[in-house]
């Protein structure tokens, strides 16, 4: 089995599973349930989820995942200095931190029409996947 993706969060994992199911690609998620027990930042070999597919489906799976990720309209998380300082203090005091707080707006503002179009395509992809699994 070959590793094809490291989902950012459970929501992306759900969508990637839908994409692979729609393409009829067998897959296995390493740490699917165990990784959800320990929320927080993704740490390799601890709570990170990994999607693996058989060798013969590697190219097809990579293409399908990249097509889905091209539709992703989420902005990169950029935290303000106050949030960075708070997270640093939490690490020093408690040996853990909770990401979040104020975010700076990204300079790359996405055209709302393009964002709605991408969200529509993702919703349609999910709908088609659900219909395909029922039949």
Coordinates of C-alpha atoms in Angstrom, one line a residue:
X1 CA 0.0 0.0 0.0
X2 CA 1.2 3.5 -0.9
X3 CA 0.5 6.7 1.1
X4 CA -1.3 9.2 -1.1
X5 CA -2.6 11.9 1.4
X6 CA -2.3 13.4 4.8
X7 CA -5.7 15.1 5.5
X8 CA -5.6 18.4 7.3
X9 CA -8.7 17.6 9.4
X10 CA -11.6 15.2 9.8
X11 CA -13.7 17.2 7.3
X12 CA -11.1 16.9 4.6
X13 CA -10.7 13.2 5.4
X14 CA -14.5 12.7 4.9
X15 CA -14.4 14.5 1.5
X16 CA -11.3 12.5 0.4
X17 CA -13.0 9.3 1.4
X18 CA -16.0 10.3 -0.8
X19 CA -13.7 11.1 -3.7
X20 CA -12.0 7.7 -3.5
X21 CA -15.3 5.9 -3.1
X22 CA -16.7 7.7 -6.1
X23 CA -13.7 6.7 -8.2
X24 CA -14.1 3.1 -6.8
X25 CA -10.6 3.1 -5.4
X26 CA -10.0 0.8 -2.4
X27 CA -8.3 2.7 0.5
X28 CA -7.3 2.4 4.1
X29 CA -7.1 5.2 6.6
X30 CA -4.3 4.7 9.2
X31 CA -5.3 6.1 12.6
X32 CA -8.8 6.9 11.5
X33 CA -10.5 6.3 14.8
X34 CA -7.5 6.5 17.1
X35 CA -6.5 9.9 15.8
X36 CA -9.9 11.3 16.7
X37 CA -9.4 10.4 20.3
X38 CA -6.6 12.9 20.7
X39 CA -7.7 16.2 19.1
X40 CA -5.3 19.1 18.6
X41 CA -2.4 19.7 16.3
X42 CA -1.6 16.8 13.9
X43 CA 1.6 15.0 15.2
X44 CA 3.1 12.4 13.0
X45 CA 2.9 8.8 14.4
X46 CA 0.5 10.0 17.1
X47 CA -2.8 11.4 15.9
X48 CA -2.1 12.1 12.2
X49 CA -4.4 10.3 9.7
X50 CA -2.9 8.8 6.6
X51 CA -4.7 7.6 3.5
X52 CA -3.2 4.6 1.8
X53 CA -4.2 2.8 -1.5
X54 CA -2.9 -0.3 -3.3
X55 CA 0.0 0.2 -5.6
X56 CA -2.0 -0.2 -8.8
X57 CA -4.4 2.6 -7.8
X58 CA -1.7 5.1 -6.8
X59 CA -1.8 7.3 -10.0
X60 CA -5.6 7.3 -10.2
X61 CA -6.0 8.2 -6.5
X62 CA -3.4 10.9 -6.6
X63 CA -5.1 12.5 -9.6
X64 CA -8.5 12.4 -7.9
X65 CA -7.2 13.8 -4.7
X66 CA -5.3 16.7 -6.5
X67 CA -8.5 17.5 -8.4
X68 CA -10.4 17.8 -5.1
X69 CA -7.7 19.8 -3.4
X70 CA -7.7 22.3 -6.4
X71 CA -11.3 23.1 -5.4
X72 CA -10.4 23.9 -1.8
X73 CA -11.1 27.6 -1.1
X74 CA -9.9 27.7 2.6
X75 CA -7.6 30.5 3.4
X76 CA -4.2 29.8 5.0
X77 CA -4.3 30.3 8.7
X78 CA -2.3 33.3 9.7
X79 CA -2.4 34.1 13.4
X80 CA -1.8 37.6 14.9
X81 CA 1.1 38.2 17.3
X82 CA -1.3 38.0 20.4
X83 CA -2.4 34.5 19.5
X84 CA 1.2 33.4 18.8
X85 CA 2.3 34.7 22.2
X86 CA -0.6 33.0 23.9
X87 CA 0.1 29.6 22.2
X88 CA 3.8 29.9 23.1
X89 CA 2.9 30.6 26.8
X90 CA 0.6 27.6 26.8
X91 CA 3.4 25.4 25.5
X92 CA 5.7 26.6 28.2
X93 CA 3.2 26.4 31.1
X94 CA 1.0 23.4 30.2
X95 CA 3.1 21.5 27.6
X96 CA 0.1 21.8 25.2
X97 CA -1.7 24.6 23.2
X98 CA -5.0 25.2 21.6
X99 CA -4.6 26.8 18.1
X100 CA -7.0 29.7 17.5
X101 CA -7.6 33.3 18.2
X102 CA -7.6 36.3 16.0
X103 CA -6.5 35.7 12.4
X104 CA -5.1 38.2 10.0
X105 CA -6.9 38.4 6.7
X106 CA -5.0 37.0 3.8
X107 CA -3.9 39.3 1.0
X108 CA -5.2 36.8 -1.5
X109 CA -9.0 37.6 -1.5
X110 CA -10.8 35.0 -3.4
X111 CA -13.5 36.1 -5.9
X112 CA -16.8 35.2 -4.3
X113 CA -18.2 33.8 -7.6
X114 CA -15.3 31.4 -7.8
X115 CA -15.7 30.4 -4.2
X116 CA -19.4 29.7 -4.7
X117 CA -18.7 27.8 -7.9
X118 CA -16.1 25.7 -6.0
X119 CA -18.5 25.0 -3.1
X120 CA -21.2 24.0 -5.6
X121 CA -18.8 21.6 -7.3
X122 CA -17.8 20.1 -4.0
X123 CA -21.4 19.7 -2.9
X124 CA -22.3 18.1 -6.2
X125 CA -19.4 15.7 -5.9
X126 CA -20.6 14.7 -2.4
X127 CA -24.2 14.3 -3.7
X128 CA -23.0 12.1 -6.7
X129 CA -20.9 10.0 -4.4
X130 CA -23.9 9.4 -2.0
X131 CA -26.1 8.5 -4.9
X132 CA -23.5 6.1 -6.3
X133 CA -23.1 4.3 -3.0
X134 CA -26.9 3.9 -2.6
X135 CA -27.3 2.2 -6.0

